[in-house]
mmCIF file of C-alpha atoms and ligand atoms in Angstrom:
data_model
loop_
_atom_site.group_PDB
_atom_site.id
_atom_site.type_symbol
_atom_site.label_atom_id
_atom_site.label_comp_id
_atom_site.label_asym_id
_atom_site.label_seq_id
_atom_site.Cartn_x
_atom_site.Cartn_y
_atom_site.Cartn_z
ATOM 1 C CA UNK A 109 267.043 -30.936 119.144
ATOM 2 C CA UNK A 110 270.649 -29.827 119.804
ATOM 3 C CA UNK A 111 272.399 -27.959 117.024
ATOM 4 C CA UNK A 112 275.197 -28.536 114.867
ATOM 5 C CA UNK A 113 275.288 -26.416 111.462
ATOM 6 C CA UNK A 114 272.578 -23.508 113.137
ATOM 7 C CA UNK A 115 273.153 -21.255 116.414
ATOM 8 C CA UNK A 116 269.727 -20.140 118.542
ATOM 9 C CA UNK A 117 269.411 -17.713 120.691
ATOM 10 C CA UNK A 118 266.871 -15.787 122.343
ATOM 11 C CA UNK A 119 266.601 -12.340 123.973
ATOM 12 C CA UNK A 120 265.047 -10.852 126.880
ATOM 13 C CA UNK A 121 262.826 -8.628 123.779
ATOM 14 C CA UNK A 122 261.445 -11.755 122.386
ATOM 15 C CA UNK A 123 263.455 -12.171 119.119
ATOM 16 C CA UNK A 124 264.786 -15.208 118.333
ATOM 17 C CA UNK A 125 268.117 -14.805 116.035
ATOM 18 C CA UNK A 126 268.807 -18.188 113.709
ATOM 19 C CA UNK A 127 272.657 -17.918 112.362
ATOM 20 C CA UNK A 128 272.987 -20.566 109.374
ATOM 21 C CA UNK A 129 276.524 -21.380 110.708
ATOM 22 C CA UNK A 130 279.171 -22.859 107.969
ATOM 23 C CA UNK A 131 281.107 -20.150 107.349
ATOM 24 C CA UNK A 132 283.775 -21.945 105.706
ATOM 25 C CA UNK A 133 281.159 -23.352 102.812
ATOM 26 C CA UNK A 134 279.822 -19.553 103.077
ATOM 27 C CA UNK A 135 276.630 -21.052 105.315
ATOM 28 C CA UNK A 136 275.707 -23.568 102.279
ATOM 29 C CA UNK A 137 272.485 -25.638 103.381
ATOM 30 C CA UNK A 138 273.429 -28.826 103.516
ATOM 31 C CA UNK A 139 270.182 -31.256 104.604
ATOM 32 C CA UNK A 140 271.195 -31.572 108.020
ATOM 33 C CA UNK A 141 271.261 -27.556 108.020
ATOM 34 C CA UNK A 142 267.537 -28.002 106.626
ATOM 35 C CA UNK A 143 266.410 -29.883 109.267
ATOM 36 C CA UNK A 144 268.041 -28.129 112.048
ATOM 37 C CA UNK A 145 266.123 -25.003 110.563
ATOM 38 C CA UNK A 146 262.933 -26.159 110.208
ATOM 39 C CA UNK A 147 263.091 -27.127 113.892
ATOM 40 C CA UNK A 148 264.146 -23.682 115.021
ATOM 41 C CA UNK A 149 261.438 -22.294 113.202
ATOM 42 C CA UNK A 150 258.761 -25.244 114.772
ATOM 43 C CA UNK A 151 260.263 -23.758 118.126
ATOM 44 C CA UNK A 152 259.882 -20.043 117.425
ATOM 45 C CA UNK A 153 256.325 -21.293 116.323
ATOM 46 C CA UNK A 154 255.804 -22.856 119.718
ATOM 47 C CA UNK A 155 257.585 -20.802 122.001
ATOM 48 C CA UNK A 156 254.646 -17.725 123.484
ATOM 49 C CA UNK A 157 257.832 -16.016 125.049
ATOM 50 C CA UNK A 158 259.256 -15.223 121.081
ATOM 51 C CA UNK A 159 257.833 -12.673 119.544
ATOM 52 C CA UNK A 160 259.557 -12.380 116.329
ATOM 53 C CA UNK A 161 262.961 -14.168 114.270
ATOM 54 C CA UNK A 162 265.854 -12.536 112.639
ATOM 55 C CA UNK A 163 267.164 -15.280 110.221
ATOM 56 C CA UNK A 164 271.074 -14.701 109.018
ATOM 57 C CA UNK A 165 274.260 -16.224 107.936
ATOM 58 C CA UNK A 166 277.812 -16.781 110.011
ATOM 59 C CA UNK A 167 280.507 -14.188 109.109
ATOM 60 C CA UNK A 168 280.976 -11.269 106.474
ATOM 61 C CA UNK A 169 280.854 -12.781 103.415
ATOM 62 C CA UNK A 170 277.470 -14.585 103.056
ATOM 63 C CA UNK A 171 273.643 -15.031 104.115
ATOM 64 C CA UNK A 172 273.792 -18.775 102.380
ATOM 65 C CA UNK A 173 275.307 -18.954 99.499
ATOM 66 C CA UNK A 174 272.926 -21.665 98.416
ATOM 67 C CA UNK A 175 272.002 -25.632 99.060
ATOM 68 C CA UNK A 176 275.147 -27.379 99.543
ATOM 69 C CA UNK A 177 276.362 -28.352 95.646
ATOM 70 C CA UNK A 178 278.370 -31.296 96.734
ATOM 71 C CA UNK A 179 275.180 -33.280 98.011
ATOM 72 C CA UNK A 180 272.806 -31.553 94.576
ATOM 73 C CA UNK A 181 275.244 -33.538 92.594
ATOM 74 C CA UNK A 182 274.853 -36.971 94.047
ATOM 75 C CA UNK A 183 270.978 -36.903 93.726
ATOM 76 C CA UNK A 184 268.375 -39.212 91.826
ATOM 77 C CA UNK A 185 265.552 -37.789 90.550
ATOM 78 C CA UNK A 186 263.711 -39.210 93.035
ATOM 79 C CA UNK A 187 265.469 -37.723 95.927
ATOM 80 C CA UNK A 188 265.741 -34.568 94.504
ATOM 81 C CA UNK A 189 262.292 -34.043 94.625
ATOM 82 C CA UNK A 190 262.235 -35.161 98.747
ATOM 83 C CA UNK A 191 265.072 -32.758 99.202
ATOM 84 C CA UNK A 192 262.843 -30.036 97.224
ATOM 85 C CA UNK A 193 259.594 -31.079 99.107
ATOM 86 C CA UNK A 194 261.913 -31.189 102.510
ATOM 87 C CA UNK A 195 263.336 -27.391 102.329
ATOM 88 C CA UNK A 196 260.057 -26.105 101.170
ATOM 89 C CA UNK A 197 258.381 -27.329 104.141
ATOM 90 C CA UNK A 198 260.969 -26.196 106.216
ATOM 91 C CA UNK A 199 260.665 -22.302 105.019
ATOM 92 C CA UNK A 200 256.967 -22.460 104.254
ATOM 93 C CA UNK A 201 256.840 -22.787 108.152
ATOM 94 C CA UNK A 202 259.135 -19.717 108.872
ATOM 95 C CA UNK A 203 256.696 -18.054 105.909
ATOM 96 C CA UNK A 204 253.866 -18.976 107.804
ATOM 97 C CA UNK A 205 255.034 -18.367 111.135
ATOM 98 C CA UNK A 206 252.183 -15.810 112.726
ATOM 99 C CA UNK A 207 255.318 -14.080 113.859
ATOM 100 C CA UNK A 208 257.263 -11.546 111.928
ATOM 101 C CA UNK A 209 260.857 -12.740 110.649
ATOM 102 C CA UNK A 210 263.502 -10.033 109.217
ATOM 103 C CA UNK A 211 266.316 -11.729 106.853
ATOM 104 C CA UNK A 212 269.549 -10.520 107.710
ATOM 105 C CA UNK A 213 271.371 -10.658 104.633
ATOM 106 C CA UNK A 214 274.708 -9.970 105.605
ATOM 107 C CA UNK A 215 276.126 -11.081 102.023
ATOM 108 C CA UNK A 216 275.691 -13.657 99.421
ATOM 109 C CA UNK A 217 272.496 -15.158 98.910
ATOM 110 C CA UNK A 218 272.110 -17.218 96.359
ATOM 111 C CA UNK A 219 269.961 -20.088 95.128
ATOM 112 C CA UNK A 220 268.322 -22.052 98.274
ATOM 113 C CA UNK A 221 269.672 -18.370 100.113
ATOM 114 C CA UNK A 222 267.729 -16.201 98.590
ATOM 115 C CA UNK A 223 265.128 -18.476 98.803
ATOM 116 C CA UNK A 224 265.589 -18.426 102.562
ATOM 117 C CA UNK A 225 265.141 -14.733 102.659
ATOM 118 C CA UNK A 226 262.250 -14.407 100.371
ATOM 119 C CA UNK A 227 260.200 -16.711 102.998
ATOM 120 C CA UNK A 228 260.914 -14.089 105.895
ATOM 121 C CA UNK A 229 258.597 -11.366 106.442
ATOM 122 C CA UNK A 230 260.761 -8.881 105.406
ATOM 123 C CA UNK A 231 264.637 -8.362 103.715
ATOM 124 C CA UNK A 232 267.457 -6.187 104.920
ATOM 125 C CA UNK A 233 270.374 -6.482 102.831
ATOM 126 C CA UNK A 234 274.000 -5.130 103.701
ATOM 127 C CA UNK A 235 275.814 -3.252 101.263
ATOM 128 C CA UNK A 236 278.237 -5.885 100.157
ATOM 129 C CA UNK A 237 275.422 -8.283 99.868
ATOM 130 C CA UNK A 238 274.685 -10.033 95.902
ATOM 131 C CA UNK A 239 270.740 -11.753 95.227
ATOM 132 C CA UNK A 240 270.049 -13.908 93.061
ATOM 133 C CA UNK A 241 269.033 -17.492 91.431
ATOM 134 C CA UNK A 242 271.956 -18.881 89.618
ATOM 135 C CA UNK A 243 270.669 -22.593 89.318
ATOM 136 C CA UNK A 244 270.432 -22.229 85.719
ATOM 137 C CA UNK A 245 273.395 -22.045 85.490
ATOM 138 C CA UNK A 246 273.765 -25.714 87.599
ATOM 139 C CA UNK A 247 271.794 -27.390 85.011
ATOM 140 C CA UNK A 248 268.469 -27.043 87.368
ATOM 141 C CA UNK A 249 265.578 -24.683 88.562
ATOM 142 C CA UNK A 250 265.145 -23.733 92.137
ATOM 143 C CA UNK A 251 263.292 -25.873 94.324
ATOM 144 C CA UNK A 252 262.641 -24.159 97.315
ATOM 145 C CA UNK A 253 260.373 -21.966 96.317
ATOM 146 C CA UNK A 254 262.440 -19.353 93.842
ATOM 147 C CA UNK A 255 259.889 -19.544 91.231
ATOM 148 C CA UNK A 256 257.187 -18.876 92.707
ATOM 149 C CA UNK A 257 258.246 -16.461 95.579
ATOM 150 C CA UNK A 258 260.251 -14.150 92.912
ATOM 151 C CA UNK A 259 257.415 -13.035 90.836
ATOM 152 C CA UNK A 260 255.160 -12.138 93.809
ATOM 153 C CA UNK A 261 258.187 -9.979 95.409
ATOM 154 C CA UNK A 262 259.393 -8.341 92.351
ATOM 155 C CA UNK A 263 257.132 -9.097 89.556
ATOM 156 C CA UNK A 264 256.879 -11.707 86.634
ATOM 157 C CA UNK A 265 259.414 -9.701 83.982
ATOM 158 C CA UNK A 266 262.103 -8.937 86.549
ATOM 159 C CA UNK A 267 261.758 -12.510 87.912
ATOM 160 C CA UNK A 268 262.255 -14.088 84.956
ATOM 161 C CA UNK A 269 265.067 -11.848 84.089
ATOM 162 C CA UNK A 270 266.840 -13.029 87.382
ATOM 163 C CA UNK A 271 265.835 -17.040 87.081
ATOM 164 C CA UNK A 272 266.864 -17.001 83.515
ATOM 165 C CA UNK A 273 269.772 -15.046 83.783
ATOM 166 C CA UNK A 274 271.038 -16.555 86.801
ATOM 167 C CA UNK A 275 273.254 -13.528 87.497
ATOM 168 C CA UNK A 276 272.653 -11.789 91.224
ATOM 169 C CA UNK A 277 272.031 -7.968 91.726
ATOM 170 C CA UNK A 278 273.193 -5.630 93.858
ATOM 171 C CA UNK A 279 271.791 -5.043 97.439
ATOM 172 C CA UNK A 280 271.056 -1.703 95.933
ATOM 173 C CA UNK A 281 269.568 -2.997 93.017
ATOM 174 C CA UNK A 282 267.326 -5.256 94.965
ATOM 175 C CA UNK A 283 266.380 -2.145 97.136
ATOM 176 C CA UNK A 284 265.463 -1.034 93.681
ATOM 177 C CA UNK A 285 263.123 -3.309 92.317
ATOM 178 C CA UNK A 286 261.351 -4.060 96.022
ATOM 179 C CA UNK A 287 263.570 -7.324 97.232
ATOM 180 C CA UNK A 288 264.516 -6.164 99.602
ATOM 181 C CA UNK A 289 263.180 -3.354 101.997
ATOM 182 C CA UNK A 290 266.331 -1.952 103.434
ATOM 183 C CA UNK A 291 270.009 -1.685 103.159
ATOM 184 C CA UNK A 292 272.360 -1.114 105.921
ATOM 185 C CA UNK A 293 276.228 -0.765 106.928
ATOM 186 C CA UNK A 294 277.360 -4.564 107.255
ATOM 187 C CA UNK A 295 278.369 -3.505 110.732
ATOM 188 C CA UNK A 296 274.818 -1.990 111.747
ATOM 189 C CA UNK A 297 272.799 -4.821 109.931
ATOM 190 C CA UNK A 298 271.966 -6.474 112.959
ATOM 191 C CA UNK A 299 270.522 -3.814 115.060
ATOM 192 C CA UNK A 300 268.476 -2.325 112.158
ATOM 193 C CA UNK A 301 266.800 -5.586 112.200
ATOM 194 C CA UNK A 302 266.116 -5.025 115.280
ATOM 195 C CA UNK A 303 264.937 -1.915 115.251
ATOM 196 C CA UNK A 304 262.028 -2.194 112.576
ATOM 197 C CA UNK A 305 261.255 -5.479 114.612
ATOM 198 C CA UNK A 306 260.933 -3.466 118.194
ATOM 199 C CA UNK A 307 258.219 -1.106 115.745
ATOM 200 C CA UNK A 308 256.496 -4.037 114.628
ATOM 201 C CA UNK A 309 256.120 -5.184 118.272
ATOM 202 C CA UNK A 310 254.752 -2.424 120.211
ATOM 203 C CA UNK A 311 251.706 -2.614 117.846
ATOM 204 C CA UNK A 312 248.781 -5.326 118.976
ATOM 205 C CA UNK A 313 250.538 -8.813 118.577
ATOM 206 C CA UNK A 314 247.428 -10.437 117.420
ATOM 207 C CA UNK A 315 246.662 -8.104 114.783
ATOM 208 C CA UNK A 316 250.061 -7.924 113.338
ATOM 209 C CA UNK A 317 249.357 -11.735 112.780
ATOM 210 C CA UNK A 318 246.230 -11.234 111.449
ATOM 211 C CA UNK A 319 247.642 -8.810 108.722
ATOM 212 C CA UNK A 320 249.999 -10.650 108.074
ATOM 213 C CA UNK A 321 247.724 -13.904 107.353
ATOM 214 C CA UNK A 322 245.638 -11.518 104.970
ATOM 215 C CA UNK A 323 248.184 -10.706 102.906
ATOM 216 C CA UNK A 324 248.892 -14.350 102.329
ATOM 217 C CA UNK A 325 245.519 -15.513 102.160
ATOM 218 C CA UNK A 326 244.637 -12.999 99.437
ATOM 219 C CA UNK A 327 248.095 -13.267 97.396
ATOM 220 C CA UNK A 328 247.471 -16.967 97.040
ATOM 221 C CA UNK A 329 243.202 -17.186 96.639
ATOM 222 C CA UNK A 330 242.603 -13.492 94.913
ATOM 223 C CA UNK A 331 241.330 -10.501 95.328
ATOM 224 C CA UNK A 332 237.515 -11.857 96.356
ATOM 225 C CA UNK A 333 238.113 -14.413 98.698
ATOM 226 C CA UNK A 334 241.241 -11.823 100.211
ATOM 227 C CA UNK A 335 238.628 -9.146 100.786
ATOM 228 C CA UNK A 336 236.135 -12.072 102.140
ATOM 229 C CA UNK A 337 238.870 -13.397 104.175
ATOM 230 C CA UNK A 338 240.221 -9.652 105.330
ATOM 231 C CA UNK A 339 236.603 -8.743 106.307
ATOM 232 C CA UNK A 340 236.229 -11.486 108.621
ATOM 233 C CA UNK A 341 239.976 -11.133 110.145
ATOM 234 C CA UNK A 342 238.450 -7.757 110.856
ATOM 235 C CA UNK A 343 235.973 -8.694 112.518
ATOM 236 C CA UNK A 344 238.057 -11.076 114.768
ATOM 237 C CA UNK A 345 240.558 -8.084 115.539
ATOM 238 C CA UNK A 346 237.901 -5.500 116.317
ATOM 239 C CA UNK A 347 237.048 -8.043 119.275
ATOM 240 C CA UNK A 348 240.307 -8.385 121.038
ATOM 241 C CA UNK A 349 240.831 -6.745 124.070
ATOM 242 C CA UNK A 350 244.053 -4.998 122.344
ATOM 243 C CA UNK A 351 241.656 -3.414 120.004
ATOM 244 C CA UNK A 352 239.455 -1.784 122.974
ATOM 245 C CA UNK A 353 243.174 -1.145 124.407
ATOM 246 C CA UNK A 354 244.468 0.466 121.439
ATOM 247 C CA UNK A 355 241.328 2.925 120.567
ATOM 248 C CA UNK A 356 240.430 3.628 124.293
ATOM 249 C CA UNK A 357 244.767 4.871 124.580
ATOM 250 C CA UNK A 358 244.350 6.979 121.719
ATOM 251 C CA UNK A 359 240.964 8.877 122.878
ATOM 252 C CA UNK A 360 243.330 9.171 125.831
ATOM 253 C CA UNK A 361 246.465 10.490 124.578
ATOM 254 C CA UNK A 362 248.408 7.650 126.031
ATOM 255 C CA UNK A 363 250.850 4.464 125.040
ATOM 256 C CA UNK A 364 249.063 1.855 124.514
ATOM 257 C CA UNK A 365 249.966 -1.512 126.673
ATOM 258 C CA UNK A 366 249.213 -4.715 124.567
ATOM 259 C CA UNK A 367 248.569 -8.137 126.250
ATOM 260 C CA UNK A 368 248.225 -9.776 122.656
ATOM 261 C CA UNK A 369 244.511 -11.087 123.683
HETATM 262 N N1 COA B 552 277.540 -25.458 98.089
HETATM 263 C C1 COA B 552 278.638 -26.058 98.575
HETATM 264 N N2 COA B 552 279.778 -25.393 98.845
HETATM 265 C C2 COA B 552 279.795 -24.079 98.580
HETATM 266 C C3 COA B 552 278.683 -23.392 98.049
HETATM 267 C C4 COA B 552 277.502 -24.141 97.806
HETATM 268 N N3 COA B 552 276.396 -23.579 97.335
HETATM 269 N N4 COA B 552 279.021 -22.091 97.882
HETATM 270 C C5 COA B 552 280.291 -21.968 98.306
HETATM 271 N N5 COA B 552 280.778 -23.160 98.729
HETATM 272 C C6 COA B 552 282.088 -23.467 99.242
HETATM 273 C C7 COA B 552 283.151 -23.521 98.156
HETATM 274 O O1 COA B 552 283.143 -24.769 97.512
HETATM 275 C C8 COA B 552 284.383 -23.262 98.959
HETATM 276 O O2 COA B 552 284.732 -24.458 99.643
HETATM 277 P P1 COA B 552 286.299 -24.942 99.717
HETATM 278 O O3 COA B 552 287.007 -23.821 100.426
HETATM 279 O O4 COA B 552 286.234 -26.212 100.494
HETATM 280 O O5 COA B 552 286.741 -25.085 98.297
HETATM 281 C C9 COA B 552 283.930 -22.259 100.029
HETATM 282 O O6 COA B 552 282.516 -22.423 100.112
HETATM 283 C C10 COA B 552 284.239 -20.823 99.673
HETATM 284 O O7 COA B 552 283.672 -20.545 98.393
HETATM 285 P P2 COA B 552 284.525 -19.946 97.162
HETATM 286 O O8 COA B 552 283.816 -20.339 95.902
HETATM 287 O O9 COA B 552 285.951 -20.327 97.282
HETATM 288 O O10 COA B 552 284.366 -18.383 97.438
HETATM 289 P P3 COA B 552 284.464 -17.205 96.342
HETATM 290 O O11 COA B 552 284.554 -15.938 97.145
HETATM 291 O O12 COA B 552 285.533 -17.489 95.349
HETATM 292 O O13 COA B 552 283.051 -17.256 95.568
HETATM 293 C C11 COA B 552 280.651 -17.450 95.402
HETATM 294 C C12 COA B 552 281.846 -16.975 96.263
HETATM 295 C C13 COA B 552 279.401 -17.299 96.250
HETATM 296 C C14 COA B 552 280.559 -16.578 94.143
HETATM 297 C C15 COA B 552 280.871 -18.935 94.996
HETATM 298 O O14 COA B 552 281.178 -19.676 96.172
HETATM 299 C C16 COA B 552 279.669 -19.585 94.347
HETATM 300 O O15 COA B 552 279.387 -19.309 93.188
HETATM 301 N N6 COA B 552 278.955 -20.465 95.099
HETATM 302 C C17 COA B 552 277.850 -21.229 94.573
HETATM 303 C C18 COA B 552 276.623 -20.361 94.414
HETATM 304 C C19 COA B 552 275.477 -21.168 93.808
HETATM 305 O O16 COA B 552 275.504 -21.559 92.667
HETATM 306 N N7 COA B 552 274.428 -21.394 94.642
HETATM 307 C C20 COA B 552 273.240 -22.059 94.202
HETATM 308 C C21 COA B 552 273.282 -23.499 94.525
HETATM 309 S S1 COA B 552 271.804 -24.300 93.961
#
């Protein structure tokens, strides 16, 4: 697919960098946007020479500033609930990816934005950047996925305060209650993303996945079947050659070189 409202690039270190790119709407996701993104994220999914995704918005003023409130207004019930179902399925699969994804939230991001970021791996906010759900005050709820991802990032009582609210925070403030992990100069954002990314991927690919999948897997079944499910994902990782790799380079005092097998 060739892109209109999204720019994709790759580099030589594996990361793939997605720019939602409508500056002059302040990166709104339209649906076309939500297409093009879920099929960035299918090919980041696909592609064994990316390693990881750094998701952000075009220019200095916003991540997204939410879906795109000129098509909201024109929907039926009917296709409201598509246009839900649609973006959920499109950030469920950066979620899901069993690659790590840094948001680069270079401003506002609001509603669906926020939303965007909350499906990454992990936040890093710049200093001028504002979070938050203001749907509410719309005359609707979010819909892809603002509900449910709040609570599990910040916890029910400051969630609710946010959804019900509708008014953003602070990128400090969000470094404050946990939503994001990081704040940066607006000018350095990008290469502090890329710097806790180049971290992430000198460790053992497949294990990074792995942990990754348990923390999922036991946020959405419970504490049992997590510790059921992060037993066996032990197991699994304690028979990759990485993990022979990794133990036999620390008995030696060495780097150790991961093939991701
Ligand atoms: N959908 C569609 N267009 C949007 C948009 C959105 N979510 N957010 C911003 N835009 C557009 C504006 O309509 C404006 O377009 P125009 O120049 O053609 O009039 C342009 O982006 C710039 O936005 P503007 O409102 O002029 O910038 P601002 O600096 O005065 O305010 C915000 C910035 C983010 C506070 C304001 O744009 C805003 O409240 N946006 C909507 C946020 C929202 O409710 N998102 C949730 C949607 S569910």
């Amino acid at each position: 697919m060739s892109y209109s409202h999204i720019l994709f690039e790759a580099d030589e270190s594996g990361i793939a960098l997605v720019t939602v790119n409508r500056p002059d709407k302040l990166n709104a996701l339209s649906g076309a946007v939500v297409v093009e993104l879920k099929d960035a994220f299918d090919r980041i999914a696909n592609d064994g020479a990316i390693r990881a995704a750094i998701v952000t918005g075009a220019g200095e003023k916003a991540f997204v500033a939410g879906a795109d409130i000129s098509e909201l207004a024109a929907l039926s019930p009917v296709e409201a609930r598509a246009y839900a179902l649609r973006g959920q399925e499109a950030f469920r699969r950066l979620e899901t990816l069993p690659k790590p994804s840094v948001a680069a939230v270079n401003g506002f991001a609001l509603g669906g934005g926020l939303e965007l970021a909350m499906a990454a791996t992990v936040r890093i906010a710049s200093e001028n950047a504002r979070l938050g759900q203001p749907e509410v005050k719309l005359g609707i709820i979010p819909g892809y996925g603002g509900t449910q991802r709040l609570p599990r990032l910040v916890g029910r009582g400051r969630a609710l305060e946010m959804l019900l609210s509708g008014e953003p925070v602070t990128a400090a403030e969000a470094h404050r209650i946990g939503l994001v992990n990081a704040v940066a100069p607006q000018s350095e954002l990008l290469n502090v993303c890329r710097a806790w990314l180049s971290k992430v991927l000198a460790n053992a690919p497949l294990a990074v996945a792995l942990a990754m999948e348990a923390v999922d897997v036991g946020l959405d079944a419970g504490l049992e079947k997590g510790l059921q499910f992060e037993a066996a994902a032990f197991g699994v990782s304690a028979a990759t050659e990485d993990c022979r790799e990794g133990t036999r380079a620390f008995l030696e005092k060495r780097r150790a070189a991961f093939a991701g097998k």
